[in-house]
XYZ file of N, CA, C and O in Angstrom:
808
model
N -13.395 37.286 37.353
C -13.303 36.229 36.353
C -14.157 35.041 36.798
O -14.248 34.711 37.980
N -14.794 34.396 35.766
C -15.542 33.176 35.910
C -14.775 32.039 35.974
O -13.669 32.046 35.435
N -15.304 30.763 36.720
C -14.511 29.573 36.988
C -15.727 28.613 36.697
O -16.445 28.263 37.634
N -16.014 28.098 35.158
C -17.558 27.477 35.254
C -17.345 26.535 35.494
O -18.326 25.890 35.865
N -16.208 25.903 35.471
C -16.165 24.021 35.462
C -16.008 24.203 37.161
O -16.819 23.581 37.846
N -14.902 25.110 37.902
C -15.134 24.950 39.568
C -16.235 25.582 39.765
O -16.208 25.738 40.986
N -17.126 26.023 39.418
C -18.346 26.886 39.998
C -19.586 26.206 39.976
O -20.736 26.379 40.377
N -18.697 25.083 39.149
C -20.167 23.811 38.994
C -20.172 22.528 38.922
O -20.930 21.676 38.459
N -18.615 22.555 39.779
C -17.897 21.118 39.864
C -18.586 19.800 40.844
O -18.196 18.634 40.786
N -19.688 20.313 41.730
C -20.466 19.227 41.586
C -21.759 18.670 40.893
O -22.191 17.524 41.022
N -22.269 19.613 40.181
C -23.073 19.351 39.184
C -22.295 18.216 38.439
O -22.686 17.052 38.354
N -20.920 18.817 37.811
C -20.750 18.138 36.831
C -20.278 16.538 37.128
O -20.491 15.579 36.386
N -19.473 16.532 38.623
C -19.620 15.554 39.457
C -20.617 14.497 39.200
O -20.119 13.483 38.711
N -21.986 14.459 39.412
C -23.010 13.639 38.602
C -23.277 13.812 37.321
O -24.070 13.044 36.777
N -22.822 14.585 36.786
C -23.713 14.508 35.280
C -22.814 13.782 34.258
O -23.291 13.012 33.425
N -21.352 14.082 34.361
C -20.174 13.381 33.586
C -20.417 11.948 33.303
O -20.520 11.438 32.187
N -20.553 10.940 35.286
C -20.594 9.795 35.256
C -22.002 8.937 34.093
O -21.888 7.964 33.347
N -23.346 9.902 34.423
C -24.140 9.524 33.665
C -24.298 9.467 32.100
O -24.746 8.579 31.375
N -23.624 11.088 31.735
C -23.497 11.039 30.233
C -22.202 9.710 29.531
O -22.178 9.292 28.373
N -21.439 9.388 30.459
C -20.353 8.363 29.929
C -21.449 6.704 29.681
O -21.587 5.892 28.766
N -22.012 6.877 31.058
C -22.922 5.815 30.532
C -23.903 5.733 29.814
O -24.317 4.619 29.494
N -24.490 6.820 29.404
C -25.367 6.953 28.155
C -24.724 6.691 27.042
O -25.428 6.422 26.069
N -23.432 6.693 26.892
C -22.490 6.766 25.572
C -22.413 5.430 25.029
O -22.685 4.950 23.929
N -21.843 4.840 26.410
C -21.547 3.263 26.075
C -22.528 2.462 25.768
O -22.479 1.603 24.887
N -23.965 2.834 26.860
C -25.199 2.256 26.242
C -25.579 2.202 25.178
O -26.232 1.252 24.745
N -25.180 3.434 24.374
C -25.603 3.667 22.997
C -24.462 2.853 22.340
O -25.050 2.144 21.524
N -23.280 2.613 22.276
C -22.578 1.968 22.046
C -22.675 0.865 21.269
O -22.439 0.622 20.086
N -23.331 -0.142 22.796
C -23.330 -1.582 23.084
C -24.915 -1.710 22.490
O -25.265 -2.859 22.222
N -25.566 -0.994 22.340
C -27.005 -1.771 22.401
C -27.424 -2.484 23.095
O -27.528 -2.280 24.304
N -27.997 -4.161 22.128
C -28.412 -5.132 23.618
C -27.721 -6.142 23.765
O -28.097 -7.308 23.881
N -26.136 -5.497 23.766
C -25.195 -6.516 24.249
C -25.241 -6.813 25.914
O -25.038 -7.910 26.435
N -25.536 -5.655 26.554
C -25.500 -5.825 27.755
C -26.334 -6.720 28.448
O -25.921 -7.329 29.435
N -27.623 -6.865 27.954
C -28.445 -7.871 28.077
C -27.863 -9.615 28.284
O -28.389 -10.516 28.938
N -26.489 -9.635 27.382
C -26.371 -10.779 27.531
C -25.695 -11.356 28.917
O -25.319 -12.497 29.184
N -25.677 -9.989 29.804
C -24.864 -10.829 30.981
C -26.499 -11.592 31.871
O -26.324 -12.236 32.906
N -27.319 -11.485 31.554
C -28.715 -12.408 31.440
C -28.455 -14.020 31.203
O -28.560 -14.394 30.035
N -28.078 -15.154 32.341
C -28.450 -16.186 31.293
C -29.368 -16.556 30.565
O -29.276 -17.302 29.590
N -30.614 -15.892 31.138
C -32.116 -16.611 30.203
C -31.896 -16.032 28.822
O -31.965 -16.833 27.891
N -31.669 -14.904 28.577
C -31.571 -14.211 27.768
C -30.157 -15.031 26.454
O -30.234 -15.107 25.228
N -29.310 -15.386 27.156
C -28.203 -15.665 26.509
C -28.711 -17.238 26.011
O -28.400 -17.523 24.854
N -29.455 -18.263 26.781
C -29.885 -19.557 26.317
C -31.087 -19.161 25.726
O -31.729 -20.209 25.656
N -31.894 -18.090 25.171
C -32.859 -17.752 24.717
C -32.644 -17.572 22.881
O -33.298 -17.948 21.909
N -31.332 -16.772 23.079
C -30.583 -16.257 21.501
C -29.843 -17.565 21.082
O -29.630 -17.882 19.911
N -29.450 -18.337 22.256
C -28.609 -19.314 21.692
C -29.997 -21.025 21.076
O -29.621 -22.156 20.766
N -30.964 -20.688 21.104
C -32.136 -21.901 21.392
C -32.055 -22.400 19.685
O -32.196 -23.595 19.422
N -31.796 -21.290 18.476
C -31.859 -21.519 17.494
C -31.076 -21.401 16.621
O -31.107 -20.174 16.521
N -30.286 -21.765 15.794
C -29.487 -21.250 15.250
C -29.312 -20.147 14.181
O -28.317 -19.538 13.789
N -30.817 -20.093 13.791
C -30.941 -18.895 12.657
C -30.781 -17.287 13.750
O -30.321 -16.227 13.327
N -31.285 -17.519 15.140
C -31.524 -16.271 15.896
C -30.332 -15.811 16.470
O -30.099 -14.636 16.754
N -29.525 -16.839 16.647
C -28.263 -16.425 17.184
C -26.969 -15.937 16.301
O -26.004 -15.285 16.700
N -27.217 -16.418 15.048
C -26.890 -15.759 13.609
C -26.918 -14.331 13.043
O -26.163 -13.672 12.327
N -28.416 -14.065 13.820
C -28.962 -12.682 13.378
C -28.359 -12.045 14.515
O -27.886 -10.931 14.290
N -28.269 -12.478 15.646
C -27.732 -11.160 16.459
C -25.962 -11.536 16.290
O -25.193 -10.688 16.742
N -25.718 -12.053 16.024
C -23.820 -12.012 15.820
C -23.780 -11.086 14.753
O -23.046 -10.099 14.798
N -24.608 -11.367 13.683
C -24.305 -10.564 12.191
C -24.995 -8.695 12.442
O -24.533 -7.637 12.016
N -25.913 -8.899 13.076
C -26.283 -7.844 13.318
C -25.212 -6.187 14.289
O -25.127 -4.981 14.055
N -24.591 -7.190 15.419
C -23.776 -6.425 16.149
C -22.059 -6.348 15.610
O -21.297 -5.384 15.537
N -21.857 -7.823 15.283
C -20.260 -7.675 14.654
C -19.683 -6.555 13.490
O -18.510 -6.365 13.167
N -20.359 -6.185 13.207
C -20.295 -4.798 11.954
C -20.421 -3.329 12.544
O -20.275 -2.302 11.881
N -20.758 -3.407 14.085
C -21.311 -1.712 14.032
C -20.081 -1.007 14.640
O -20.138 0.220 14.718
N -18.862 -1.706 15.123
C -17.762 -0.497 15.563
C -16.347 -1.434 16.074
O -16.490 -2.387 16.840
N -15.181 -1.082 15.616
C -14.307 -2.088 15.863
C -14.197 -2.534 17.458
O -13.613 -3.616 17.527
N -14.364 -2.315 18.019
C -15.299 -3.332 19.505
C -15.319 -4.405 19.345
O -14.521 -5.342 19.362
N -17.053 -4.125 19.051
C -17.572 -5.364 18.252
C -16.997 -6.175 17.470
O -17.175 -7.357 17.767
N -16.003 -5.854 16.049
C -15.633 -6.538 15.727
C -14.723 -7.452 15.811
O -14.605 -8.394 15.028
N -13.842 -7.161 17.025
C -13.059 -7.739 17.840
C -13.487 -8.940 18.757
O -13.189 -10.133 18.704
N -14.168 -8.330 19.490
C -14.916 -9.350 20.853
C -15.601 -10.454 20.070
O -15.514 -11.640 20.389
N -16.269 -10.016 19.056
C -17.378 -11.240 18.243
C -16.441 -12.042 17.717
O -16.567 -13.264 17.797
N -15.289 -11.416 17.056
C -14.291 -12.436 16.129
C -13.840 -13.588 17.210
O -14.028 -14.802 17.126
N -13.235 -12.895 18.180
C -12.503 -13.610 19.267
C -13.710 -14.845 19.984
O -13.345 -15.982 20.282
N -14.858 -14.452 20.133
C -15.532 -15.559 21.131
C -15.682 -16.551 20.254
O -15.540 -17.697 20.680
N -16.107 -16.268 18.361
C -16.313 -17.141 17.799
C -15.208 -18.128 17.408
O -15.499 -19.316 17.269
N -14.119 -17.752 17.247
C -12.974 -18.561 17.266
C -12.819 -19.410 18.165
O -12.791 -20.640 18.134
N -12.677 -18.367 19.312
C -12.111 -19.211 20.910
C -12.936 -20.325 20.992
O -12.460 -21.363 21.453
N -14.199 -20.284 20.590
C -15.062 -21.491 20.897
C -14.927 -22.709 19.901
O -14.865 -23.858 20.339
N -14.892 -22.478 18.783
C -14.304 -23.089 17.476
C -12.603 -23.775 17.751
O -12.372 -24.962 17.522
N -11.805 -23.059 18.135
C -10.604 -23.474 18.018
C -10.138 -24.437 19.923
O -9.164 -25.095 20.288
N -11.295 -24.051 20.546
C -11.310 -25.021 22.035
C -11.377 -26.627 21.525
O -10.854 -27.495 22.224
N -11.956 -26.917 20.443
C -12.727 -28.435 19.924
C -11.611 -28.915 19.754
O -11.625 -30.101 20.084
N -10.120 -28.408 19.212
C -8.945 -28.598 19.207
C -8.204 -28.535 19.952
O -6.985 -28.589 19.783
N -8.881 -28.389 21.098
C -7.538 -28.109 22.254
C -6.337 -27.202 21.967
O -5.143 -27.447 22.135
N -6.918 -26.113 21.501
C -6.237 -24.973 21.822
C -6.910 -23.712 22.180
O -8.057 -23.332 21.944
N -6.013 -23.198 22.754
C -6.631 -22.071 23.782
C -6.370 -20.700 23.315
O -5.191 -20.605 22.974
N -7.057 -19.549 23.164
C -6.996 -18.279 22.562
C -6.840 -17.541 23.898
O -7.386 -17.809 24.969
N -5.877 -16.437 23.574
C -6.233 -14.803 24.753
C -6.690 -14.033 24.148
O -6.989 -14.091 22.955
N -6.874 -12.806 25.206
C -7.067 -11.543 24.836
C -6.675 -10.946 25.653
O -7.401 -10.918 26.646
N -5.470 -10.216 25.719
C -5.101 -9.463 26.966
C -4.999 -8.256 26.806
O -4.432 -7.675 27.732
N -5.401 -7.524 25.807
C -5.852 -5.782 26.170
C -7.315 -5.307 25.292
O -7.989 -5.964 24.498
N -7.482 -3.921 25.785
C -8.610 -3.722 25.419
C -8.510 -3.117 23.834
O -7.351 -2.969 23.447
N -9.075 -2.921 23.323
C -9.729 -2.563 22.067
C -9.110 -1.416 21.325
O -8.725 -1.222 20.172
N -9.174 -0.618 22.628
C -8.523 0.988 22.566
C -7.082 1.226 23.130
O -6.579 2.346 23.223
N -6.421 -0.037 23.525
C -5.364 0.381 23.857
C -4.448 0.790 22.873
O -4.000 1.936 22.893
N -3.962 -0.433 21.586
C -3.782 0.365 20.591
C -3.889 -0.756 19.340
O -4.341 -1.875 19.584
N -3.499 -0.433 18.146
C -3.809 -0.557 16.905
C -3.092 -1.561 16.414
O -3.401 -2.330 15.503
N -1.999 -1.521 17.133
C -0.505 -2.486 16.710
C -0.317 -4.052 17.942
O -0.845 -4.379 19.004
N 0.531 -4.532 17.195
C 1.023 -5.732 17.413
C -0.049 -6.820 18.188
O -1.118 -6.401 17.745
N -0.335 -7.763 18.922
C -1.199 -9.093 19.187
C -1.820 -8.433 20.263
O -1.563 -7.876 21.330
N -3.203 -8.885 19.156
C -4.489 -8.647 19.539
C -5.521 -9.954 20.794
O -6.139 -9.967 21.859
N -5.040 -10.937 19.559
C -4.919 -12.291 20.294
C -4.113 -12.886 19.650
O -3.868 -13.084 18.460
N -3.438 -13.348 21.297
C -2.552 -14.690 20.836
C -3.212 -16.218 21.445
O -4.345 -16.348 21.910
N -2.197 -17.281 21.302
C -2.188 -18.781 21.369
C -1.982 -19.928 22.216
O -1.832 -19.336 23.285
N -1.885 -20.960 22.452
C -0.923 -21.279 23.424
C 0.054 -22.117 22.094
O 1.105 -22.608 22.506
N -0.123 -22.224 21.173
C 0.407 -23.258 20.093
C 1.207 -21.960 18.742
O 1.206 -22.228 17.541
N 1.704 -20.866 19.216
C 2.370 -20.200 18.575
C 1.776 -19.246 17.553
O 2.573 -18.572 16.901
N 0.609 -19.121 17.355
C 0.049 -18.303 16.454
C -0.311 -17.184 16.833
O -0.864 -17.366 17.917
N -0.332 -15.510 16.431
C -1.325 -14.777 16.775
C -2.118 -14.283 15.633
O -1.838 -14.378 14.438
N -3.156 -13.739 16.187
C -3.670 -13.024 15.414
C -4.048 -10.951 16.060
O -4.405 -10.476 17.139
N -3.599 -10.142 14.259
C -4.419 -9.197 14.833
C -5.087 -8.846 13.513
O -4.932 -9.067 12.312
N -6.269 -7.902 14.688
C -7.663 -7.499 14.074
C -7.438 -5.802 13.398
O -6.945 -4.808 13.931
N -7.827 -5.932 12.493
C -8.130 -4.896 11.488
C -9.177 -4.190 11.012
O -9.347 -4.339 9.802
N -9.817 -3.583 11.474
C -11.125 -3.288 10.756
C -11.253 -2.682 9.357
O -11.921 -1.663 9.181
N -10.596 -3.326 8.332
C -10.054 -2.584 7.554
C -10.846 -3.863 6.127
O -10.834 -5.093 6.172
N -11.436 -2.963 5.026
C -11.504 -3.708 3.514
C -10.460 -3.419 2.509
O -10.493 -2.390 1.833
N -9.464 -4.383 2.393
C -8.105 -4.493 1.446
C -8.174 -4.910 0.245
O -8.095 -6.118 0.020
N -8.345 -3.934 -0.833
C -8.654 -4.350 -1.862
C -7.559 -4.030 -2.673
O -7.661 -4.578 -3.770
N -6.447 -3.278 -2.535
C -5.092 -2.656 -3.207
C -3.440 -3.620 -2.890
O -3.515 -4.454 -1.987
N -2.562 -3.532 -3.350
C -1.615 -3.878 -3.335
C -1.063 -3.165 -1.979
O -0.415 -3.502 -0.988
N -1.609 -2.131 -2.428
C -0.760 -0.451 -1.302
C -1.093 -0.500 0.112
O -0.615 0.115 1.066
N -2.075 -1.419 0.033
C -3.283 -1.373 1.396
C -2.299 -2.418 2.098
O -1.526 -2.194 3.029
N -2.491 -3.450 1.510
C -2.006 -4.766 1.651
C -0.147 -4.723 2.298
O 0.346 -5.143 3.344
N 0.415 -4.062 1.181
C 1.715 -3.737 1.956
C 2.009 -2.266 3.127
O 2.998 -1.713 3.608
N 0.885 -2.137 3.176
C 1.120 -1.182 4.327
C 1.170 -2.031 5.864
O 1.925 -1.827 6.814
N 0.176 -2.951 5.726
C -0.025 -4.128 6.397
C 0.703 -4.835 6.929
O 0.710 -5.509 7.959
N 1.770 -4.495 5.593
C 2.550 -6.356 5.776
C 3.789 -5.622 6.565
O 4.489 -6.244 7.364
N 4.017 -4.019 6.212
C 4.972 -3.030 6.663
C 5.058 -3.076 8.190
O 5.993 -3.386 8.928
N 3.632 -2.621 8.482
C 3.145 -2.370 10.164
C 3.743 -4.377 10.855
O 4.677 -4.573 11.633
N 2.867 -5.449 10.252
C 3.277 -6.769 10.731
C 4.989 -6.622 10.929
O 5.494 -6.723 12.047
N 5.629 -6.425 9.956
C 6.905 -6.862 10.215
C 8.083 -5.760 11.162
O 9.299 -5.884 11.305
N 7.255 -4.830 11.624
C 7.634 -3.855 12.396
C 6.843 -4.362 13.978
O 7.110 -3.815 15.049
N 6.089 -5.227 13.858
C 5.355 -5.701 15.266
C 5.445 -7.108 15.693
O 5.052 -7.604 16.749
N 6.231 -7.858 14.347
C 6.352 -9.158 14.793
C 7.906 -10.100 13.965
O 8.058 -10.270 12.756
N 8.923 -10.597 15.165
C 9.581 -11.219 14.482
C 9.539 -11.549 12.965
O 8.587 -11.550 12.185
N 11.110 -11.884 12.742
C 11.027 -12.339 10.958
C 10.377 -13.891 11.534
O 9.160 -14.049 11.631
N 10.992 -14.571 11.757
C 10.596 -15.886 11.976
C 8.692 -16.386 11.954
O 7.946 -17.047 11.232
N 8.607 -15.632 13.143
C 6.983 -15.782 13.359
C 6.193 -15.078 11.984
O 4.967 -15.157 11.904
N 6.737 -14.612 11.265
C 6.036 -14.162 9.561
C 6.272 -15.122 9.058
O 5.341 -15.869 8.756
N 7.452 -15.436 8.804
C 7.986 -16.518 7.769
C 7.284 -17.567 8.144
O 6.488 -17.864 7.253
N 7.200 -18.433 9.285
C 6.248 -19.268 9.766
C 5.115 -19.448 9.264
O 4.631 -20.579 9.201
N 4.489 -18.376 8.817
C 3.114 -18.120 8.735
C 2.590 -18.315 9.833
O 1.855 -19.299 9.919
N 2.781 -17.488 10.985
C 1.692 -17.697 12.384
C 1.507 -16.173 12.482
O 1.847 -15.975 13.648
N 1.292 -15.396 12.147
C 0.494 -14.122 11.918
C -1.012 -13.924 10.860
O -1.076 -13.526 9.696
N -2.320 -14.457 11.966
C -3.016 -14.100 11.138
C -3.965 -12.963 11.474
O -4.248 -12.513 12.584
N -4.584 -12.438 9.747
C -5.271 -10.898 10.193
C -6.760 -11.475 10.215
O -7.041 -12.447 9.513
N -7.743 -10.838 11.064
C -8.690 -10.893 11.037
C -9.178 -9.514 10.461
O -8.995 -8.483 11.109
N -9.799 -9.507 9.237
C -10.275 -8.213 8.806
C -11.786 -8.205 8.309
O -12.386 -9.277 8.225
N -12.478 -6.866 7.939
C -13.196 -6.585 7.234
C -13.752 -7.748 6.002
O -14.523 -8.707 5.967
N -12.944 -7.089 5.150
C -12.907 -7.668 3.535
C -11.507 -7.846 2.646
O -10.679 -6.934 2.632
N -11.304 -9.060 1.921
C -10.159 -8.938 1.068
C -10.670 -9.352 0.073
O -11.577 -10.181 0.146
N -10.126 -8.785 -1.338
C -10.120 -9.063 -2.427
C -9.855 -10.799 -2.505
O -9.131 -11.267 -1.626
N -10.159 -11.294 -3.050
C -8.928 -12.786 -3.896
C -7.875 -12.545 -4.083
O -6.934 -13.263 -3.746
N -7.798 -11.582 -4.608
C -6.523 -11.506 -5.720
C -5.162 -11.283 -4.684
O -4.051 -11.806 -4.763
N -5.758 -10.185 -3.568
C -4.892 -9.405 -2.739
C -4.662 -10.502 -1.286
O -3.702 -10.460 -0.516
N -6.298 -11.805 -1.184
C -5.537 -12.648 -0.686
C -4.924 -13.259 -1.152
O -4.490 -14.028 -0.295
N -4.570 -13.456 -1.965
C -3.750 -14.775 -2.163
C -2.230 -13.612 -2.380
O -1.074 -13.914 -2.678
N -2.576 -12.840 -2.214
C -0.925 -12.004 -2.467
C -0.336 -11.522 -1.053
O 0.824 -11.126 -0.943
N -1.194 -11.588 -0.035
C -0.697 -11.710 1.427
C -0.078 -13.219 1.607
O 1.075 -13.363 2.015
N -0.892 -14.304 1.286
C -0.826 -15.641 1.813
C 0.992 -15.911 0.648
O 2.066 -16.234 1.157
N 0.834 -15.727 -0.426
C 2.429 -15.755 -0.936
C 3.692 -15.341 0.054
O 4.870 -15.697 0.022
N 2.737 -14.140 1.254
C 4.325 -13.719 1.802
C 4.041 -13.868 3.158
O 4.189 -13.042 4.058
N 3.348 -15.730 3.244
C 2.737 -16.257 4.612
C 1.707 -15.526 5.658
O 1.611 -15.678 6.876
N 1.029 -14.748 4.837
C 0.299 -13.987 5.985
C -1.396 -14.497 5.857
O -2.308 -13.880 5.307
N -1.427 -15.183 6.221
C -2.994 -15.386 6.118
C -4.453 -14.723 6.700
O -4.656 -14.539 7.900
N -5.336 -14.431 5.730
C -6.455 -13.592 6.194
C -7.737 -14.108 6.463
O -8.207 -14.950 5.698
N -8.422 -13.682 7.536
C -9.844 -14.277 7.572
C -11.094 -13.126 8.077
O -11.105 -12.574 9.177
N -11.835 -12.985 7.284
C -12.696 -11.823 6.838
C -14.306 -12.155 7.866
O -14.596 -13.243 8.362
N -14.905 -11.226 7.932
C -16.372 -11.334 8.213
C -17.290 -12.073 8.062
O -18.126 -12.424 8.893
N -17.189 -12.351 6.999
C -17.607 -13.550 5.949
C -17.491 -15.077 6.373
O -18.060 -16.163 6.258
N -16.786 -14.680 6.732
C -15.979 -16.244 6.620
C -16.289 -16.814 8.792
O -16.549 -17.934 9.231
N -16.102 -15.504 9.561
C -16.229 -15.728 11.156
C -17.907 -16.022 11.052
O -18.411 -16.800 11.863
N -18.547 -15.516 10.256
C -19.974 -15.715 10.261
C -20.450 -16.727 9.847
O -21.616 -17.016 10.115
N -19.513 -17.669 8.942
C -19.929 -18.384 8.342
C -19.802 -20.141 9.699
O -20.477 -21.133 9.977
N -18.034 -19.281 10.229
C -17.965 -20.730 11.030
C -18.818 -20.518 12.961
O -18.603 -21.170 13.982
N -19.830 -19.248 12.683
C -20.559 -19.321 13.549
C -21.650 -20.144 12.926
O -22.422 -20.581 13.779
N -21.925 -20.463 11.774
C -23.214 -20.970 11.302
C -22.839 -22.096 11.443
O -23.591 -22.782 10.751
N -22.086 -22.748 11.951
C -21.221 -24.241 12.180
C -21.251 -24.529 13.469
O -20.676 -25.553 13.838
N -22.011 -23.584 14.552
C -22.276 -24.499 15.774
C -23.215 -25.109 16.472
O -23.731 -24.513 17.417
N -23.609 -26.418 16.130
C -24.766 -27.452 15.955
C -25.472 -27.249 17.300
O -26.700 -27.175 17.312
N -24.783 -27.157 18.399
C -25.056 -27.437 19.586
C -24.813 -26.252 20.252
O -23.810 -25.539 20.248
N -26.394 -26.085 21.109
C -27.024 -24.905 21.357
C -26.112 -24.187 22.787
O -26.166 -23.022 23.180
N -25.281 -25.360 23.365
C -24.282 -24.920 24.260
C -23.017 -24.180 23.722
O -22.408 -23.316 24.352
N -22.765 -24.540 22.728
C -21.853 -23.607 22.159
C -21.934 -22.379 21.597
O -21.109 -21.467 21.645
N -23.262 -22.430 20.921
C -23.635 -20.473 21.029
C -23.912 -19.972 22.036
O -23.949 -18.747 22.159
N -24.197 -20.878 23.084
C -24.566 -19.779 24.146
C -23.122 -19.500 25.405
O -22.917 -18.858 26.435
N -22.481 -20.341 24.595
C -20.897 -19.992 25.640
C -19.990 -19.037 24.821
O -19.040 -18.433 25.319
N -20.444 -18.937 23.251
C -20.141 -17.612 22.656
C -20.690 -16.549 22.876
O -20.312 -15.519 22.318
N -21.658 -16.577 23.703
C -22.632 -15.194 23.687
C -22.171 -14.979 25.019
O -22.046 -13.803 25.363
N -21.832 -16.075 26.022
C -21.371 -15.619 27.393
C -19.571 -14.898 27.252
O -19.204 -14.000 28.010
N -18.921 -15.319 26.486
C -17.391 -14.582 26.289
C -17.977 -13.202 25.803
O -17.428 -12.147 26.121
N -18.775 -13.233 25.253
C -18.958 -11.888 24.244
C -19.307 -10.622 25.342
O -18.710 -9.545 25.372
N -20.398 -11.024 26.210
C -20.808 -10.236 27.509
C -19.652 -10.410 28.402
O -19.633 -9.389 29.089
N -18.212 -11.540 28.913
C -17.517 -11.156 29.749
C -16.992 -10.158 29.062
O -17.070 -9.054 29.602
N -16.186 -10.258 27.436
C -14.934 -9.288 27.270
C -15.767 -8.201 27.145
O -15.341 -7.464 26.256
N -16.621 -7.849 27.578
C -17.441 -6.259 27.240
C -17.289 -5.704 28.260
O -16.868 -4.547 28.282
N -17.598 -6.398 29.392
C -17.736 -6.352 30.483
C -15.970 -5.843 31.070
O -15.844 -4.799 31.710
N -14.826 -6.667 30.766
C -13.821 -6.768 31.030
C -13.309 -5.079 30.133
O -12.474 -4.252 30.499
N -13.956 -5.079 29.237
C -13.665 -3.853 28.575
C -14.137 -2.193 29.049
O -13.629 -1.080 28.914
N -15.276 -2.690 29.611
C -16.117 -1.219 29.821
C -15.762 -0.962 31.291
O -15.717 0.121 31.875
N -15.511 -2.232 31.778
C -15.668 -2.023 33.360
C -14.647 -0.936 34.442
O -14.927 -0.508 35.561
N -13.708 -0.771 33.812
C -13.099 0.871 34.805
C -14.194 2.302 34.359
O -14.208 3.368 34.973
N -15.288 1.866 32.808
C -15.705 3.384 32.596
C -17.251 3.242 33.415
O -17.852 4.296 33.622
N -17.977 1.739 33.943
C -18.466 1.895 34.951
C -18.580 1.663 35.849
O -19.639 1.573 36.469
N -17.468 1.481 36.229
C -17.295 1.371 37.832
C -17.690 2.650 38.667
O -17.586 2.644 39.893
């Protein structure tokens, strides 16, 4: 009898580690680049260029759409003296705080376009199975998603749940005047990648 995986267990020994990093490379694109400062005060010099690469990468895989949401906030919501986490990775799982606060709010991320009633209360089903009544009722559960209808926001926000879309994170990246602040969004964006990928290359 044949044994191909022990008969070629150090071949595969090198070849595994490399094909994992070919994966992620393909992944990430030229996110990795940004652990570069020249590179990172280079994208951050203009504001139309640093626009194009947020809009360009925040769309290609819920990753991305996570890490980009989060740096652009965190940097946005620092001007207020408040402070954002992120304490798991991407893939750990699907449910309950994605990021939380120090001032009581969380938010989680969805990669999801809600355009139905059905969509919407499946949503609100999963939230109230992952988060106190109180902290709903509050309204301190917010989703970061894809896309919402109008109609279907304003029919979350009736039962305190407030949404904030692609659209809208892109828009309050186009709101940072000062070239230090895109480029301290582009530096979170390369740590949590980094913080993310780093047991698959170690």
């Amino acid at each position: 009898m044949s044994y191909p995986y022990t008969n070629n267990a150090q071949l595969l020994d090198q070849w595994i580690p490399e094909i994992i990093q070919q994966h992620i490379s393909g992944k990430l694109g030229e996110i990795p680049l940004l652990s570069n400062r020249g590179i990172r005060s280079e994208l951050s010099l203009y504001n139309h260029q640093f626009l194009n690469f947020i809009e360009e990468n925040i769309r290609q895989n819920s990753t991305n759409f996570e890490i980009f949401s989060f740096a652009v906030i965190k940097v946005h919501l620092e001007k207020f003296s408040c402070r954002l986490y992120r304490d798991t990775r991407t893939s750990a799982n699907d449910s309950g705080v994605d990021i939380s606060t120090n001032f009581g709010v969380v938010y989680q991320i969805k990669k999801l376009k809600v355009y139905s009633k059905a969509v919407a209360d499946d949503i609100y089903a999963e939230l109230k199975g992952n988060f106190d009544r109180e902290r709903l009722s509050d309204g301190n559960v917010i989703l970061i998603i894809d896309d919402i209808s109008k109609d279907i926001k304003s029919y979350l926000i009736n039962m305190k749940v407030q949404s904030i879309t692609i659209k809208e994170i892109l828009k309050l990246a186009s709101q940072f005047e000062d070239m230090e602040d895109r480029e301290k969004i582009l530096r979170i964006i390369s740590d949590e990648f980094h913080r993310e990928y780093s047991s698959n290359l170690g």
